[in-house]
JSON list of C-alpha atoms in Angstrom, two decimals:
[
{"chain": "A", "resi": 1, "resn": "MET", "atom": "CA", "xyz": [-40.18, -5.16, -38.96]},
{"chain": "A", "resi": 2, "resn": "PHE", "atom": "CA", "xyz": [-36.81, -6.51, -38.55]},
{"chain": "A", "resi": 3, "resn": "GLY", "atom": "CA", "xyz": [-35.30, -6.47, -35.42]},
{"chain": "A", "resi": 4, "resn": "SER", "atom": "CA", "xyz": [-36.96, -7.20, -32.55]},
{"chain": "A", "resi": 5, "resn": "PHE", "atom": "CA", "xyz": [-38.48, -5.70, -29.41]},
{"chain": "A", "resi": 6, "resn": "VAL", "atom": "CA", "xyz": [-38.31, -8.43, -27.12]},
{"chain": "A", "resi": 7, "resn": "GLY", "atom": "CA", "xyz": [-34.73, -10.42, -25.58]},
{"chain": "A", "resi": 8, "resn": "ALA", "atom": "CA", "xyz": [-31.75, -9.83, -24.92]},
{"chain": "A", "resi": 9, "resn": "PHE", "atom": "CA", "xyz": [-30.35, -8.02, -28.17]},
{"chain": "A", "resi": 10, "resn": "ARG", "atom": "CA", "xyz": [-31.56, -3.77, -29.48]},
{"chain": "A", "resi": 11, "resn": "PRO", "atom": "CA", "xyz": [-31.63, -3.49, -32.69]},
{"chain": "A", "resi": 12, "resn": "SER", "atom": "CA", "xyz": [-29.73, -1.35, -34.14]},
{"chain": "A", "resi": 13, "resn": "LEU", "atom": "CA", "xyz": [-29.21, 0.69, -38.00]},
{"chain": "A", "resi": 14, "resn": "ALA", "atom": "CA", "xyz": [-26.42, -0.71, -38.56]},
{"chain": "A", "resi": 15, "resn": "VAL", "atom": "CA", "xyz": [-27.06, -3.19, -41.93]},
{"chain": "A", "resi": 16, "resn": "LEU", "atom": "CA", "xyz": [-30.13, -4.45, -39.92]},
{"chain": "A", "resi": 17, "resn": "GLY", "atom": "CA", "xyz": [-27.30, -6.73, -38.19]},
{"chain": "A", "resi": 18, "resn": "GLY", "atom": "CA", "xyz": [-26.18, -4.46, -35.81]},
{"chain": "A", "resi": 19, "resn": "LYS", "atom": "CA", "xyz": [-27.11, -5.86, -32.39]},
{"chain": "A", "resi": 20, "resn": "GLU", "atom": "CA", "xyz": [-26.33, -4.00, -28.92]},
{"chain": "A", "resi": 21, "resn": "TRP", "atom": "CA", "xyz": [-26.66, -5.65, -25.96]},
{"chain": "A", "resi": 22, "resn": "ARG", "atom": "CA", "xyz": [-29.24, -3.99, -23.64]},
{"chain": "A", "resi": 23, "resn": "ILE", "atom": "CA", "xyz": [-27.83, -2.66, -20.52]},
{"chain": "A", "resi": 24, "resn": "PRO", "atom": "CA", "xyz": [-30.43, -1.62, -17.99]},
{"chain": "A", "resi": 25, "resn": "TRP", "atom": "CA", "xyz": [-30.70, 1.94, -16.90]},
{"chain": "A", "resi": 26, "resn": "ARG", "atom": "CA", "xyz": [-30.39, 0.16, -13.12]},
{"chain": "A", "resi": 27, "resn": "LEU", "atom": "CA", "xyz": [-28.99, -2.70, -10.54]},
{"chain": "A", "resi": 28, "resn": "SER", "atom": "CA", "xyz": [-31.11, -5.86, -9.57]},
{"chain": "A", "resi": 29, "resn": "LYS", "atom": "CA", "xyz": [-31.46, -6.70, -6.25]},
{"chain": "A", "resi": 30, "resn": "THR", "atom": "CA", "xyz": [-28.88, -9.12, -6.40]},
{"chain": "A", "resi": 31, "resn": "ARG", "atom": "CA", "xyz": [-26.13, -6.25, -7.84]},
{"chain": "A", "resi": 32, "resn": "LYS", "atom": "CA", "xyz": [-27.20, -3.83, -5.44]},
{"chain": "A", "resi": 33, "resn": "ALA", "atom": "CA", "xyz": [-26.55, -6.47, -2.89]},
{"chain": "A", "resi": 34, "resn": "ASN", "atom": "CA", "xyz": [-23.87, -7.35, -3.85]},
{"chain": "A", "resi": 35, "resn": "VAL", "atom": "CA", "xyz": [-22.41, -3.65, -4.11]},
{"chain": "A", "resi": 36, "resn": "ARG", "atom": "CA", "xyz": [-23.40, -3.30, -0.38]},
{"chain": "A", "resi": 37, "resn": "LYS", "atom": "CA", "xyz": [-21.22, -6.67, 0.46]},
{"chain": "A", "resi": 38, "resn": "ARG", "atom": "CA", "xyz": [-18.40, -5.04, -1.60]},
{"chain": "A", "resi": 39, "resn": "LEU", "atom": "CA", "xyz": [-18.61, -1.69, -0.19]},
{"chain": "A", "resi": 40, "resn": "ARG", "atom": "CA", "xyz": [-18.20, -3.70, 3.13]},
{"chain": "A", "resi": 41, "resn": "GLU", "atom": "CA", "xyz": [-14.88, -4.94, 2.34]},
{"chain": "A", "resi": 42, "resn": "VAL", "atom": "CA", "xyz": [-13.70, -2.29, 2.07]},
{"chain": "A", "resi": 43, "resn": "ASP", "atom": "CA", "xyz": [-14.47, -0.84, 5.11]},
{"chain": "A", "resi": 44, "resn": "SER", "atom": "CA", "xyz": [-13.46, -3.85, 6.99]},
{"chain": "A", "resi": 45, "resn": "VAL", "atom": "CA", "xyz": [-9.90, -3.28, 5.00]},
{"chain": "A", "resi": 46, "resn": "ILE", "atom": "CA", "xyz": [-9.79, -0.02, 6.18]},
{"chain": "A", "resi": 47, "resn": "ASP", "atom": "CA", "xyz": [-11.31, -0.73, 9.64]},
{"chain": "A", "resi": 48, "resn": "THR", "atom": "CA", "xyz": [-7.92, -3.86, 9.87]},
{"chain": "A", "resi": 49, "resn": "LEU", "atom": "CA", "xyz": [-5.46, -0.91, 8.60]},
{"chain": "A", "resi": 50, "resn": "VAL", "atom": "CA", "xyz": [-6.91, 1.48, 11.47]},
{"chain": "A", "resi": 51, "resn": "ALA", "atom": "CA", "xyz": [-6.86, -1.38, 13.82]},
{"chain": "A", "resi": 52, "resn": "SER", "atom": "CA", "xyz": [-2.86, -1.56, 13.42]},
{"chain": "A", "resi": 53, "resn": "GLY", "atom": "CA", "xyz": [-2.56, 1.55, 14.28]},
{"chain": "A", "resi": 54, "resn": "VAL", "atom": "CA", "xyz": [-0.49, 3.23, 11.07]},
{"chain": "A", "resi": 55, "resn": "GLU", "atom": "CA", "xyz": [0.34, 6.98, 10.73]},
{"chain": "A", "resi": 56, "resn": "CYS", "atom": "CA", "xyz": [-0.17, 7.42, 7.20]},
{"chain": "A", "resi": 57, "resn": "LYS", "atom": "CA", "xyz": [-1.88, 10.60, 4.97]},
{"chain": "A", "resi": 58, "resn": "GLN", "atom": "CA", "xyz": [-3.94, 8.19, 3.26]},
{"chain": "A", "resi": 59, "resn": "LEU", "atom": "CA", "xyz": [-5.75, 6.42, 5.44]},
{"chain": "A", "resi": 60, "resn": "ASP", "atom": "CA", "xyz": [-6.43, 9.94, 6.82]},
{"chain": "A", "resi": 61, "resn": "LEU", "atom": "CA", "xyz": [-8.42, 10.67, 4.16]},
{"chain": "A", "resi": 62, "resn": "ILE", "atom": "CA", "xyz": [-10.49, 7.45, 4.16]},
{"chain": "A", "resi": 63, "resn": "ARG", "atom": "CA", "xyz": [-11.04, 7.12, 7.47]},
{"chain": "A", "resi": 64, "resn": "ASP", "atom": "CA", "xyz": [-13.42, 9.72, 7.70]},
{"chain": "A", "resi": 65, "resn": "LEU", "atom": "CA", "xyz": [-15.72, 8.71, 4.89]},
{"chain": "A", "resi": 66, "resn": "PRO", "atom": "CA", "xyz": [-19.43, 7.33, 5.55]},
{"chain": "A", "resi": 67, "resn": "ARG", "atom": "CA", "xyz": [-19.51, 3.21, 5.93]},
{"chain": "A", "resi": 68, "resn": "GLU", "atom": "CA", "xyz": [-21.47, 1.55, 3.92]},
{"chain": "A", "resi": 69, "resn": "HIS", "atom": "CA", "xyz": [-24.76, 1.79, 6.21]},
{"chain": "A", "resi": 70, "resn": "GLU", "atom": "CA", "xyz": [-24.62, 5.36, 6.31]},
{"chain": "A", "resi": 71, "resn": "MET", "atom": "CA", "xyz": [-24.03, 5.90, 2.49]},
{"chain": "A", "resi": 72, "resn": "LEU", "atom": "CA", "xyz": [-27.18, 7.45, 0.84]},
{"chain": "A", "resi": 73, "resn": "PRO", "atom": "CA", "xyz": [-29.20, 5.00, -1.51]},
{"chain": "A", "resi": 74, "resn": "ARG", "atom": "CA", "xyz": [-27.90, 6.83, -4.44]},
{"chain": "A", "resi": 75, "resn": "ASP", "atom": "CA", "xyz": [-24.01, 7.14, -3.43]},
{"chain": "A", "resi": 76, "resn": "LYS", "atom": "CA", "xyz": [-24.29, 3.39, -3.78]},
{"chain": "A", "resi": 77, "resn": "TYR", "atom": "CA", "xyz": [-26.19, 2.89, -6.77]},
{"chain": "A", "resi": 78, "resn": "THR", "atom": "CA", "xyz": [-25.64, 5.23, -8.83]},
{"chain": "A", "resi": 79, "resn": "THR", "atom": "CA", "xyz": [-22.35, 7.39, -9.92]},
{"chain": "A", "resi": 80, "resn": "PHE", "atom": "CA", "xyz": [-22.10, 11.33, -10.96]},
{"chain": "A", "resi": 81, "resn": "SER", "atom": "CA", "xyz": [-21.67, 11.71, -14.21]},
{"chain": "A", "resi": 82, "resn": "ARG", "atom": "CA", "xyz": [-20.69, 14.89, -15.95]},
{"chain": "A", "resi": 83, "resn": "THR", "atom": "CA", "xyz": [-22.45, 14.06, -19.14]},
{"chain": "A", "resi": 84, "resn": "ALA", "atom": "CA", "xyz": [-25.74, 12.37, -18.52]},
{"chain": "A", "resi": 85, "resn": "SER", "atom": "CA", "xyz": [-28.64, 13.95, -17.77]},
{"chain": "A", "resi": 86, "resn": "LYS", "atom": "CA", "xyz": [-29.56, 15.19, -14.50]},
{"chain": "A", "resi": 87, "resn": "HIS", "atom": "CA", "xyz": [-25.79, 13.97, -13.79]},
{"chain": "A", "resi": 88, "resn": "ARG", "atom": "CA", "xyz": [-26.16, 11.53, -12.50]},
{"chain": "A", "resi": 89, "resn": "LYS", "atom": "CA", "xyz": [-25.68, 7.37, -13.84]},
{"chain": "A", "resi": 90, "resn": "GLY", "atom": "CA", "xyz": [-25.86, 3.54, -12.66]},
{"chain": "A", "resi": 91, "resn": "VAL", "atom": "CA", "xyz": [-22.58, 2.82, -11.37]},
{"chain": "A", "resi": 92, "resn": "HIS", "atom": "CA", "xyz": [-22.47, -0.25, -13.42]},
{"chain": "A", "resi": 93, "resn": "LYS", "atom": "CA", "xyz": [-21.90, 1.79, -16.39]},
{"chain": "A", "resi": 94, "resn": "VAL", "atom": "CA", "xyz": [-18.87, 2.96, -14.52]},
{"chain": "A", "resi": 95, "resn": "PRO", "atom": "CA", "xyz": [-15.77, 0.13, -16.74]},
{"chain": "A", "resi": 96, "resn": "HIS", "atom": "CA", "xyz": [-14.69, -2.47, -13.63]},
{"chain": "A", "resi": 97, "resn": "PHE", "atom": "CA", "xyz": [-17.24, -0.32, -11.45]},
{"chain": "A", "resi": 98, "resn": "THR", "atom": "CA", "xyz": [-16.69, -3.71, -9.11]},
{"chain": "A", "resi": 99, "resn": "LYS", "atom": "CA", "xyz": [-13.68, -3.03, -8.55]},
{"chain": "A", "resi": 100, "resn": "ARG", "atom": "CA", "xyz": [-12.75, 0.59, -8.85]},
{"chain": "A", "resi": 101, "resn": "ALA", "atom": "CA", "xyz": [-12.56, 2.88, -6.07]},
{"chain": "A", "resi": 102, "resn": "ILE", "atom": "CA", "xyz": [-16.07, 4.39, -6.71]},
{"chain": "A", "resi": 103, "resn": "PRO", "atom": "CA", "xyz": [-16.77, 8.30, -4.68]},
{"chain": "A", "resi": 104, "resn": "ARG", "atom": "CA", "xyz": [-19.09, 7.89, -2.04]},
{"chain": "A", "resi": 105, "resn": "THR", "atom": "CA", "xyz": [-19.91, 11.09, -1.61]},
{"chain": "A", "resi": 106, "resn": "THR", "atom": "CA", "xyz": [-21.61, 13.32, -3.76]},
{"chain": "A", "resi": 107, "resn": "PRO", "atom": "CA", "xyz": [-20.02, 16.36, -5.21]},
{"chain": "A", "resi": 108, "resn": "ALA", "atom": "CA", "xyz": [-21.21, 19.47, -3.45]},
{"chain": "A", "resi": 109, "resn": "GLY", "atom": "CA", "xyz": [-24.19, 20.77, -5.27]},
{"chain": "A", "resi": 110, "resn": "PHE", "atom": "CA", "xyz": [-25.07, 18.04, -7.62]},
{"chain": "B", "resi": 1, "resn": "MET", "atom": "CA", "xyz": [-14.18, 13.20, -5.32]},
{"chain": "B", "resi": 2, "resn": "PHE", "atom": "CA", "xyz": [-11.22, 11.33, -6.46]},
{"chain": "B", "resi": 3, "resn": "ARG", "atom": "CA", "xyz": [-8.93, 12.59, -3.38]},
{"chain": "B", "resi": 4, "resn": "TYR", "atom": "CA", "xyz": [-8.19, 9.42, -1.84]},
{"chain": "B", "resi": 5, "resn": "LEU", "atom": "CA", "xyz": [-6.93, 8.49, -5.72]},
{"chain": "B", "resi": 6, "resn": "ALA", "atom": "CA", "xyz": [-3.57, 10.34, -4.80]},
{"chain": "B", "resi": 7, "resn": "ARG", "atom": "CA", "xyz": [0.06, 10.17, -6.26]},
{"chain": "B", "resi": 8, "resn": "ALA", "atom": "CA", "xyz": [1.98, 7.10, -6.60]},
{"chain": "B", "resi": 9, "resn": "ALA", "atom": "CA", "xyz": [3.64, 4.93, -3.66]},
{"chain": "B", "resi": 10, "resn": "ALA", "atom": "CA", "xyz": [7.59, 4.17, -3.48]},
{"chain": "B", "resi": 11, "resn": "PRO", "atom": "CA", "xyz": [8.91, 3.31, -6.53]},
{"chain": "B", "resi": 12, "resn": "ALA", "atom": "CA", "xyz": [10.35, 0.30, -7.02]},
{"chain": "B", "resi": 13, "resn": "GLU", "atom": "CA", "xyz": [13.81, 0.12, -5.82]},
{"chain": "B", "resi": 14, "resn": "SER", "atom": "CA", "xyz": [12.99, 1.41, -2.25]},
{"chain": "B", "resi": 15, "resn": "ALA", "atom": "CA", "xyz": [10.35, -0.93, -2.11]},
{"chain": "B", "resi": 16, "resn": "GLN", "atom": "CA", "xyz": [12.69, -3.28, -1.86]},
{"chain": "B", "resi": 17, "resn": "ARG", "atom": "CA", "xyz": [14.29, -2.12, 1.06]},
{"chain": "B", "resi": 18, "resn": "ILE", "atom": "CA", "xyz": [11.12, -1.32, 2.52]},
{"chain": "B", "resi": 19, "resn": "LEU", "atom": "CA", "xyz": [10.06, -5.21, 2.59]},
{"chain": "B", "resi": 20, "resn": "GLY", "atom": "CA", "xyz": [13.66, -6.62, 3.09]},
{"chain": "B", "resi": 21, "resn": "SER", "atom": "CA", "xyz": [14.41, -5.06, 7.32]},
{"chain": "B", "resi": 22, "resn": "ALA", "atom": "CA", "xyz": [11.31, -5.15, 9.06]},
{"chain": "B", "resi": 23, "resn": "ARG", "atom": "CA", "xyz": [12.35, -2.52, 11.38]},
{"chain": "B", "resi": 24, "resn": "ALA", "atom": "CA", "xyz": [15.94, -1.73, 10.38]},
{"chain": "B", "resi": 25, "resn": "ALA", "atom": "CA", "xyz": [14.85, 1.70, 8.34]},
{"chain": "B", "resi": 26, "resn": "SER", "atom": "CA", "xyz": [15.68, 4.47, 9.26]},
{"chain": "B", "resi": 27, "resn": "GLY", "atom": "CA", "xyz": [12.65, 7.25, 9.82]},
{"chain": "B", "resi": 28, "resn": "SER", "atom": "CA", "xyz": [9.97, 4.42, 9.17]},
{"chain": "B", "resi": 29, "resn": "SER", "atom": "CA", "xyz": [7.35, 4.34, 9.79]},
{"chain": "B", "resi": 30, "resn": "ALA", "atom": "CA", "xyz": [5.94, 1.44, 12.57]},
{"chain": "B", "resi": 31, "resn": "PRO", "atom": "CA", "xyz": [3.75, 2.04, 14.40]},
{"chain": "B", "resi": 32, "resn": "ALA", "atom": "CA", "xyz": [4.73, 1.74, 18.22]},
{"chain": "B", "resi": 33, "resn": "ASN", "atom": "CA", "xyz": [1.75, -1.08, 19.08]},
{"chain": "B", "resi": 34, "resn": "SER", "atom": "CA", "xyz": [2.45, -3.16, 16.47]},
{"chain": "B", "resi": 35, "resn": "ASP", "atom": "CA", "xyz": [4.74, -4.86, 18.14]},
{"chain": "B", "resi": 36, "resn": "GLY", "atom": "CA", "xyz": [6.23, -7.09, 14.71]},
{"chain": "B", "resi": 37, "resn": "LYS", "atom": "CA", "xyz": [2.18, -7.47, 14.12]},
{"chain": "B", "resi": 38, "resn": "LEU", "atom": "CA", "xyz": [2.20, -8.90, 10.24]},
{"chain": "B", "resi": 39, "resn": "TRP", "atom": "CA", "xyz": [-0.61, -8.44, 7.17]},
{"chain": "B", "resi": 40, "resn": "LYS", "atom": "CA", "xyz": [-1.81, -10.97, 5.48]},
{"chain": "B", "resi": 41, "resn": "ILE", "atom": "CA", "xyz": [-2.52, -9.91, 2.59]},
{"chain": "B", "resi": 42, "resn": "THR", "atom": "CA", "xyz": [-4.58, -11.63, -0.17]},
{"chain": "B", "resi": 43, "resn": "LEU", "atom": "CA", "xyz": [-5.29, -10.26, -3.85]},
{"chain": "B", "resi": 44, "resn": "ARG", "atom": "CA", "xyz": [-9.43, -11.15, -3.99]},
{"chain": "B", "resi": 45, "resn": "ARG", "atom": "CA", "xyz": [-9.73, -9.67, -7.65]},
{"chain": "B", "resi": 46, "resn": "SER", "atom": "CA", "xyz": [-6.94, -9.62, -10.78]},
{"chain": "B", "resi": 47, "resn": "PRO", "atom": "CA", "xyz": [-5.78, -6.15, -10.79]},
{"chain": "B", "resi": 48, "resn": "LEU", "atom": "CA", "xyz": [-6.25, -6.40, -14.56]},
{"chain": "B", "resi": 49, "resn": "GLY", "atom": "CA", "xyz": [-7.93, -3.19, -16.14]},
{"chain": "B", "resi": 50, "resn": "LEU", "atom": "CA", "xyz": [-6.67, -1.05, -13.57]},
{"chain": "B", "resi": 51, "resn": "HIS", "atom": "CA", "xyz": [-4.67, 2.44, -13.33]},
{"chain": "B", "resi": 52, "resn": "PRO", "atom": "CA", "xyz": [-1.20, 1.04, -14.34]},
{"chain": "B", "resi": 53, "resn": "ARG", "atom": "CA", "xyz": [-0.13, 2.45, -10.62]},
{"chain": "B", "resi": 54, "resn": "ILE", "atom": "CA", "xyz": [-2.59, 0.33, -8.72]},
{"chain": "B", "resi": 55, "resn": "ARG", "atom": "CA", "xyz": [-1.15, -2.46, -10.54]},
{"chain": "B", "resi": 56, "resn": "GLU", "atom": "CA", "xyz": [2.11, -1.52, -9.71]},
{"chain": "B", "resi": 57, "resn": "ASN", "atom": "CA", "xyz": [1.30, -0.99, -5.87]},
{"chain": "B", "resi": 58, "resn": "ALA", "atom": "CA", "xyz": [0.01, -4.84, -6.35]},
{"chain": "B", "resi": 59, "resn": "ARG", "atom": "CA", "xyz": [3.05, -6.06, -7.68]},
{"chain": "B", "resi": 60, "resn": "VAL", "atom": "CA", "xyz": [5.17, -4.37, -5.25]},
{"chain": "B", "resi": 61, "resn": "LEU", "atom": "CA", "xyz": [3.56, -5.45, -2.11]},
{"chain": "B", "resi": 62, "resn": "GLY", "atom": "CA", "xyz": [4.98, -9.46, -3.96]},
{"chain": "B", "resi": 63, "resn": "LEU", "atom": "CA", "xyz": [0.79, -10.06, -5.27]},
{"chain": "B", "resi": 64, "resn": "THR", "atom": "CA", "xyz": [1.50, -11.81, -8.08]},
{"chain": "B", "resi": 65, "resn": "ARG", "atom": "CA", "xyz": [-1.67, -13.72, -8.79]},
{"chain": "B", "resi": 66, "resn": "CYS", "atom": "CA", "xyz": [-5.45, -13.97, -7.77]},
{"chain": "B", "resi": 67, "resn": "GLY", "atom": "CA", "xyz": [-5.61, -15.74, -4.73]},
{"chain": "B", "resi": 68, "resn": "HIS", "atom": "CA", "xyz": [-2.24, -15.24, -3.88]},
{"chain": "B", "resi": 69, "resn": "THR", "atom": "CA", "xyz": [-2.05, -14.43, -0.16]},
{"chain": "B", "resi": 70, "resn": "VAL", "atom": "CA", "xyz": [1.94, -12.77, 0.91]},
{"chain": "B", "resi": 71, "resn": "TYR", "atom": "CA", "xyz": [2.98, -11.90, 5.18]},
{"chain": "B", "resi": 72, "resn": "ARG", "atom": "CA", "xyz": [4.17, -7.70, 5.41]},
{"chain": "B", "resi": 73, "resn": "PRO", "atom": "CA", "xyz": [5.52, -6.16, 8.39]},
{"chain": "B", "resi": 74, "resn": "VAL", "atom": "CA", "xyz": [2.92, -3.21, 9.49]},
{"chain": "B", "resi": 75, "resn": "SER", "atom": "CA", "xyz": [4.38, 0.05, 8.20]},
{"chain": "B", "resi": 76, "resn": "ASN", "atom": "CA", "xyz": [2.78, 3.59, 6.73]},
{"chain": "B", "resi": 77, "resn": "GLU", "atom": "CA", "xyz": [4.25, 2.85, 3.77]},
{"chain": "B", "resi": 78, "resn": "LEU", "atom": "CA", "xyz": [2.97, -0.50, 3.02]},
{"chain": "B", "resi": 79, "resn": "ALA", "atom": "CA", "xyz": [-0.62, 1.25, 4.47]},
{"chain": "B", "resi": 80, "resn": "GLY", "atom": "CA", "xyz": [-0.81, 3.73, 1.63]},
{"chain": "B", "resi": 81, "resn": "MET", "atom": "CA", "xyz": [0.26, 0.68, -1.23]},
{"chain": "B", "resi": 82, "resn": "ILE", "atom": "CA", "xyz": [-2.62, -1.52, 0.39]},
{"chain": "B", "resi": 83, "resn": "ILE", "atom": "CA", "xyz": [-5.29, 1.79, 0.45]},
{"chain": "B", "resi": 84, "resn": "LYS", "atom": "CA", "xyz": [-4.34, 1.99, -3.36]},
{"chain": "B", "resi": 85, "resn": "VAL", "atom": "CA", "xyz": [-5.78, -1.68, -3.90]},
{"chain": "B", "resi": 86, "resn": "LYS", "atom": "CA", "xyz": [-7.70, -1.98, -1.14]},
{"chain": "B", "resi": 87, "resn": "GLU", "atom": "CA", "xyz": [-11.32, -2.57, -3.64]},
{"chain": "B", "resi": 88, "resn": "ILE", "atom": "CA", "xyz": [-9.49, -5.88, -4.90]},
{"chain": "B", "resi": 89, "resn": "VAL", "atom": "CA", "xyz": [-7.09, -6.68, -1.65]},
{"chain": "B", "resi": 90, "resn": "LYS", "atom": "CA", "xyz": [-8.64, -8.53, 1.53]},
{"chain": "B", "resi": 91, "resn": "VAL", "atom": "CA", "xyz": [-6.15, -7.71, 4.42]},
{"chain": "B", "resi": 92, "resn": "GLU", "atom": "CA", "xyz": [-5.93, -9.35, 7.83]},
{"chain": "B", "resi": 93, "resn": "LEU", "atom": "CA", "xyz": [-3.66, -8.48, 11.27]},
{"chain": "B", "resi": 94, "resn": "VAL", "atom": "CA", "xyz": [-1.61, -12.00, 12.24]},
{"chain": "B", "resi": 95, "resn": "ASP", "atom": "CA", "xyz": [0.95, -12.27, 14.90]},
{"chain": "B", "resi": 96, "resn": "ARG", "atom": "CA", "xyz": [3.05, -14.83, 12.87]},
{"chain": "B", "resi": 97, "resn": "ALA", "atom": "CA", "xyz": [3.30, -16.27, 8.90]},
{"chain": "B", "resi": 98, "resn": "GLU", "atom": "CA", "xyz": [1.58, -19.40, 8.44]},
{"chain": "B", "resi": 99, "resn": "PRO", "atom": "CA", "xyz": [4.48, -21.90, 7.09]},
{"chain": "B", "resi": 100, "resn": "LEU", "atom": "CA", "xyz": [4.13, -22.70, 3.53]},
{"chain": "B", "resi": 101, "resn": "LYS", "atom": "CA", "xyz": [2.76, -26.39, 3.12]},
{"chain": "B", "resi": 102, "resn": "GLN", "atom": "CA", "xyz": [5.83, -28.36, 2.84]},
{"chain": "B", "resi": 103, "resn": "GLN", "atom": "CA", "xyz": [5.50, -31.27, -0.30]},
{"chain": "B", "resi": 104, "resn": "ALA", "atom": "CA", "xyz": [4.48, -34.54, 0.95]},
{"chain": "B", "resi": 105, "resn": "PRO", "atom": "CA", "xyz": [8.14, -36.39, 1.00]},
{"chain": "B", "resi": 106, "resn": "ASP", "atom": "CA", "xyz": [7.83, -39.47, -2.15]},
{"chain": "B", "resi": 107, "resn": "GLY", "atom": "CA", "xyz": [7.36, -42.72, -1.38]},
{"chain": "B", "resi": 108, "resn": "PHE", "atom": "CA", "xyz": [11.18, -43.11, -2.59]},
{"chain": "B", "resi": 109, "resn": "GLN", "atom": "CA", "xyz": [14.31, -42.64, -1.50]},
{"chain": "B", "resi": 110, "resn": "ILE", "atom": "CA", "xyz": [17.10, -42.54, -4.46]},
{"chain": "B", "resi": 111, "resn": "ILE", "atom": "CA", "xyz": [20.33, -44.00, -3.31]},
{"chain": "B", "resi": 112, "resn": "GLY", "atom": "CA", "xyz": [22.72, -43.98, -6.28]},
{"chain": "B", "resi": 113, "resn": "ARG", "atom": "CA", "xyz": [23.10, -43.12, -9.92]},
{"chain": "B", "resi": 114, "resn": "LEU", "atom": "CA", "xyz": [23.89, -45.71, -13.22]},
{"chain": "B", "resi": 115, "resn": "ASN", "atom": "CA", "xyz": [25.46, -42.83, -14.79]},
{"chain": "B", "resi": 116, "resn": "PRO", "atom": "CA", "xyz": [28.19, -40.36, -13.19]},
{"chain": "B", "resi": 117, "resn": "GLN", "atom": "CA", "xyz": [27.58, -38.06, -15.36]},
{"chain": "B", "resi": 118, "resn": "ILE", "atom": "CA", "xyz": [24.39, -37.06, -14.70]},
{"chain": "B", "resi": 119, "resn": "ALA", "atom": "CA", "xyz": [24.32, -33.64, -12.57]},
{"chain": "B", "resi": 120, "resn": "PRO", "atom": "CA", "xyz": [21.88, -33.77, -9.75]},
{"chain": "B", "resi": 121, "resn": "GLY", "atom": "CA", "xyz": [19.32, -31.33, -10.03]},
{"chain": "B", "resi": 122, "resn": "SER", "atom": "CA", "xyz": [19.22, -31.20, -13.65]},
{"chain": "B", "resi": 123, "resn": "LYS", "atom": "CA", "xyz": [16.60, -32.06, -16.17]},
{"chain": "B", "resi": 124, "resn": "ALA", "atom": "CA", "xyz": [18.26, -35.99, -16.92]},
{"chain": "B", "resi": 125, "resn": "ALA", "atom": "CA", "xyz": [18.22, -36.65, -13.38]},
{"chain": "B", "resi": 126, "resn": "LYS", "atom": "CA", "xyz": [14.92, -38.93, -13.32]},
{"chain": "B", "resi": 127, "resn": "PRO", "atom": "CA", "xyz": [14.13, -40.91, -10.92]},
{"chain": "B", "resi": 128, "resn": "LEU", "atom": "CA", "xyz": [15.43, -44.44, -10.63]},
{"chain": "B", "resi": 129, "resn": "LEU", "atom": "CA", "xyz": [13.15, -46.98, -11.76]},
{"chain": "B", "resi": 130, "resn": "PRO", "atom": "CA", "xyz": [13.20, -49.91, -9.35]},
{"chain": "B", "resi": 131, "resn": "LEU", "atom": "CA", "xyz": [15.81, -52.43, -9.61]},
{"chain": "B", "resi": 132, "resn": "ARG", "atom": "CA", "xyz": [15.68, -55.71, -12.61]},
{"chain": "B", "resi": 133, "resn": "ARG", "atom": "CA", "xyz": [14.88, -58.11, -10.31]},
{"chain": "B", "resi": 134, "resn": "GLN", "atom": "CA", "xyz": [18.04, -59.73, -8.57]},
{"chain": "B", "resi": 135, "resn": "PRO", "atom": "CA", "xyz": [19.59, -62.75, -9.96]},
{"chain": "B", "resi": 136, "resn": "ARG", "atom": "CA", "xyz": [19.02, -65.97, -7.51]},
{"chain": "B", "resi": 137, "resn": "ALA", "atom": "CA", "xyz": [21.37, -67.30, -5.33]},
{"chain": "B", "resi": 138, "resn": "GLY", "atom": "CA", "xyz": [23.44, -69.98, -6.11]},
{"chain": "B", "resi": 139, "resn": "SER", "atom": "CA", "xyz": [22.98, -68.48, -9.86]},
{"chain": "B", "resi": 140, "resn": "SER", "atom": "CA", "xyz": [26.16, -67.12, -11.51]}
]
């Protein structure tokens, strides 16, 4: 009746005038390409630090992480979630996911 | 899972010491094969919205605004700070810092001031306007 089933907004019951942005459950091809690009940029930062020859405990922890082309797609575009069903959710649902460190591996058993 | 989001880097006071003396600090930290190389660090994304520790690391590295580029000596302490901000930063290994852009010289030169009470560097010290047309030779 009120509230349409098309468009950017999903109708919410609040006064029947409430609108919520639709958030797709998965990333589009463009967003996935940008996720891969950002992962490669982080890889190049780590490569530069390794090439500098510094000794750093944090560097030792991250230098053995999988690179972008070694990661599983589900690790690139989704992330572990304690609360979501199947303990998995799209990485775009993490606030500031474009400039935050997202784990490159899934916890054991999930 | 978040094992590389470890505890904070050096506080601000010792960071000044690290940034100030490239090789003289005792116990730190220039690796053997670095030979005075520098990191050219550019802040690609704003640290707004990130954890305060990450923002502090960006500030201590000298990155104050988006697009800001700084040159820092290669050292172990700074490596840890860069790792904290690695998602928002671009790093290159260079031999020397590029000089800052020099301001183009003005098309005029200030040769004197009519009002001697204006201090040279003050706000009132505006550039001299061109002199009025000189009186013709022969007229008083």
